[in-house]
Amino acid sequence: MATLKPEQKSLGEDGCWKTVRLAQRAVARVTCLGGQGPITGVPFMDDYISCEEEIFDHVTEVSGIGSIRNLPEAFHQMNR
């Protein structure tokens, strides 16, 4: 997940914060896991999504943007 534009808030006359515009977000990464047999739960695809718009925040704690180098051996066997 990546945030393209942050949420916008303004302070109302009553002293309460009001959301003027919701955050605009986009998918940043897709990971597919095996669903049956010996590869159940094993990632067989892990890729980033290209985005032409400027990214405001990568929201790393949600997106987990990082390396797939430490995947189980089963992943590498599927790609041979």
Coordinates of N, CA and C in Angstrom, one line a residue:
M1 N 0.8 -1.2 0.0 CA 0.0 0.0 0.0 C 0.9 1.2 0.0
A2 N 0.5 2.2 -0.8 CA 1.2 3.5 -0.8 C 0.2 4.6 -0.8
T3 N 0.5 5.7 -0.1 CA -0.3 6.8 0.0 C 0.1 7.8 -1.1
L4 N -0.8 8.2 -2.0 CA -0.5 9.1 -3.1 C -0.7 10.5 -2.6
K5 N -1.8 10.7 -1.9 CA -2.2 12.0 -1.4 C -2.7 11.8 0.1
P6 N -2.2 12.6 1.0 CA -2.6 12.4 2.4 C -4.0 12.9 2.7
E7 N -4.6 12.5 3.8 CA -5.9 12.9 4.2 C -5.8 14.4 4.6
Q8 N -6.8 15.2 4.2 CA -6.8 16.6 4.6 C -7.9 16.9 5.6
K9 N -7.6 17.6 6.6 CA -8.5 17.9 7.7 C -8.5 19.4 7.9
S10 N -9.6 19.9 8.4 CA -9.7 21.3 8.8 C -10.4 21.4 10.1
L11 N -10.1 22.4 10.9 CA -10.7 22.6 12.2 C -12.0 23.4 12.0
G12 N -13.1 22.8 12.4 CA -14.4 23.5 12.2 C -14.6 24.6 13.3
E13 N -15.6 25.4 13.0 CA -16.0 26.4 14.0 C -16.3 25.9 15.4
D14 N -16.8 24.6 15.4 CA -17.2 24.0 16.7 C -16.0 23.5 17.4
G15 N -14.7 23.6 16.9 CA -13.5 23.1 17.5 C -13.2 21.7 17.2
C16 N -14.0 21.0 16.3 CA -13.8 19.6 16.0 C -13.1 19.5 14.6
W17 N -12.2 18.5 14.5 CA -11.6 18.3 13.2 C -12.5 17.6 12.2
K18 N -12.6 18.1 11.0 CA -13.4 17.5 10.0 C -12.5 17.0 8.8
T19 N -12.8 15.9 8.3 CA -12.1 15.4 7.1 C -12.6 16.1 5.9
V20 N -11.7 16.8 5.2 CA -12.1 17.5 4.0 C -11.9 16.6 2.7
R21 N -10.8 15.8 2.8 CA -10.5 14.9 1.7 C -9.9 13.6 2.3
L22 N -10.4 12.5 1.8 CA -9.8 11.2 2.3 C -8.5 11.0 1.6
A23 N -7.6 10.2 2.2 CA -6.3 9.9 1.7 C -6.5 9.1 0.4
Q24 N -5.7 9.3 -0.6 CA -5.7 8.6 -1.9 C -4.6 7.5 -1.8
R25 N -5.0 6.3 -1.9 CA -4.0 5.2 -1.8 C -4.0 4.3 -3.0
A26 N -2.9 3.6 -3.2 CA -2.8 2.6 -4.3 C -2.1 1.4 -3.8
V27 N -2.3 0.3 -4.5 CA -1.6 -1.0 -4.3 C -0.1 -0.8 -4.7
A28 N 0.8 -1.2 -3.9 CA 2.2 -1.1 -4.2 C 2.9 -2.4 -4.4
R29 N 2.3 -3.5 -3.9 CA 3.0 -4.8 -4.0 C 2.0 -5.9 -4.0
V30 N 2.2 -6.9 -4.8 CA 1.3 -8.1 -4.8 C 2.1 -9.3 -4.5
T31 N 1.6 -10.1 -3.6 CA 2.2 -11.4 -3.2 C 1.2 -12.5 -3.4
C32 N 1.5 -13.6 -4.1 CA 0.5 -14.7 -4.3 C 1.1 -15.9 -3.6
L33 N 0.3 -16.6 -2.8 CA 0.7 -17.8 -2.1 C 0.0 -19.0 -2.7
G34 N 0.7 -20.2 -2.7 CA 0.1 -21.4 -3.1 C -1.0 -21.8 -2.2
G35 N -2.1 -22.3 -2.8 CA -3.3 -22.6 -2.0 C -3.6 -24.1 -1.7
Q36 N -2.9 -25.0 -2.5 CA -3.1 -26.4 -2.3 C -1.8 -27.2 -2.4
G37 N -1.8 -28.4 -1.9 CA -0.7 -29.3 -2.0 C 0.6 -28.9 -1.3
P38 N 1.8 -29.3 -1.8 CA 3.0 -29.0 -1.0 C 3.4 -27.6 -1.0
I39 N 2.8 -26.8 -1.9 CA 3.2 -25.3 -1.9 C 2.2 -24.5 -1.1
T40 N 1.3 -25.1 -0.3 CA 0.3 -24.3 0.4 C 1.0 -23.3 1.3
G41 N 0.7 -22.0 1.1 CA 1.2 -20.9 1.9 C 2.6 -20.5 1.4
V42 N 3.1 -21.1 0.4 CA 4.5 -20.7 -0.1 C 4.3 -19.6 -1.2
P43 N 5.0 -18.5 -1.1 CA 4.9 -17.5 -2.1 C 5.4 -18.0 -3.5
F44 N 4.6 -17.8 -4.6 CA 5.1 -18.1 -5.9 C 5.2 -16.9 -6.8
M45 N 4.7 -15.8 -6.3 CA 4.9 -14.5 -7.0 C 4.9 -13.4 -6.0
D46 N 5.9 -12.5 -6.2 CA 6.0 -11.3 -5.3 C 6.5 -10.2 -6.2
D47 N 5.7 -9.2 -6.4 CA 6.2 -8.2 -7.3 C 5.6 -6.8 -6.9
Y48 N 6.3 -5.8 -7.4 CA 5.9 -4.4 -7.1 C 5.0 -3.9 -8.2
I49 N 4.1 -3.0 -7.9 CA 3.3 -2.3 -8.9 C 3.9 -1.0 -9.3
S50 N 4.0 -0.8 -10.6 CA 4.5 0.5 -11.1 C 3.5 1.6 -10.9
C51 N 3.9 2.8 -10.6 CA 3.0 3.9 -10.4 C 3.6 5.1 -11.0
E52 N 2.9 5.8 -11.8 CA 3.4 7.0 -12.5 C 3.3 8.2 -11.6
E53 N 2.3 8.2 -10.6 CA 2.1 9.3 -9.8 C 3.1 9.4 -8.7
E54 N 3.4 10.6 -8.1 CA 4.3 10.7 -7.0 C 3.7 10.1 -5.8
I55 N 4.6 9.4 -5.1 CA 4.1 8.7 -3.8 C 4.4 9.6 -2.6
F56 N 3.4 9.9 -1.8 CA 3.6 10.7 -0.6 C 4.2 9.9 0.5
D57 N 3.7 8.6 0.7 CA 4.2 7.8 1.8 C 4.1 6.3 1.4
H58 N 5.2 5.6 1.5 CA 5.2 4.1 1.1 C 4.4 3.3 2.2
V59 N 4.1 3.8 3.3 CA 3.3 3.0 4.3 C 4.0 1.7 4.5
T60 N 5.3 1.7 4.8 CA 6.1 0.5 4.9 C 5.6 -0.6 5.9
E61 N 5.0 -0.1 7.0 CA 4.5 -1.1 8.0 C 3.3 -1.9 7.4
V62 N 2.7 -1.4 6.4 CA 1.6 -2.1 5.8 C 2.0 -2.8 4.5
S63 N 2.8 -2.2 3.7 CA 3.2 -2.7 2.4 C 4.3 -3.8 2.5
G64 N 5.2 -3.6 3.5 CA 6.3 -4.6 3.6 C 7.2 -4.5 2.4
I65 N 7.3 -3.4 1.8 CA 8.2 -3.2 0.6 C 9.6 -3.6 1.1
G66 N 10.1 -4.6 0.4 CA 11.5 -5.1 0.7 C 11.9 -6.2 -0.2
S67 N 12.8 -7.0 0.2 CA 13.4 -8.0 -0.7 C 12.7 -9.4 -0.6
I68 N 12.7 -10.1 -1.6 CA 12.2 -11.5 -1.6 C 13.3 -12.5 -1.6
R69 N 14.5 -12.1 -1.3 CA 15.7 -13.0 -1.4 C 15.6 -14.1 -0.4
N70 N 15.0 -13.9 0.8 CA 15.0 -14.9 1.8 C 13.8 -15.8 1.8
L71 N 13.2 -16.0 0.7 CA 12.0 -16.9 0.6 C 12.5 -18.4 0.7
P72 N 11.5 -19.2 1.1 CA 11.9 -20.7 1.2 C 12.4 -21.2 -0.1
E73 N 13.1 -22.3 -0.1 CA 13.7 -23.0 -1.2 C 12.6 -23.4 -2.2
A74 N 11.4 -23.7 -1.7 CA 10.3 -24.1 -2.6 C 10.0 -23.1 -3.7
F75 N 10.1 -21.8 -3.3 CA 9.8 -20.7 -4.2 C 10.8 -20.8 -5.4
H76 N 12.1 -21.0 -5.1 CA 13.1 -21.0 -6.1 C 13.0 -22.2 -7.0
Q77 N 12.5 -23.4 -6.4 CA 12.3 -24.6 -7.2 C 11.2 -24.4 -8.3
M78 N 10.2 -23.7 -7.9 CA 9.1 -23.4 -8.9 C 9.5 -22.6 -10.1
N79 N 10.5 -21.8 -9.9 CA 11.0 -20.9 -11.0 C 12.1 -21.4 -11.8
R80 N 12.4 -22.7 -11.6 CA 13.5 -23.3 -12.4 C 13.0 -23.8 -13.7

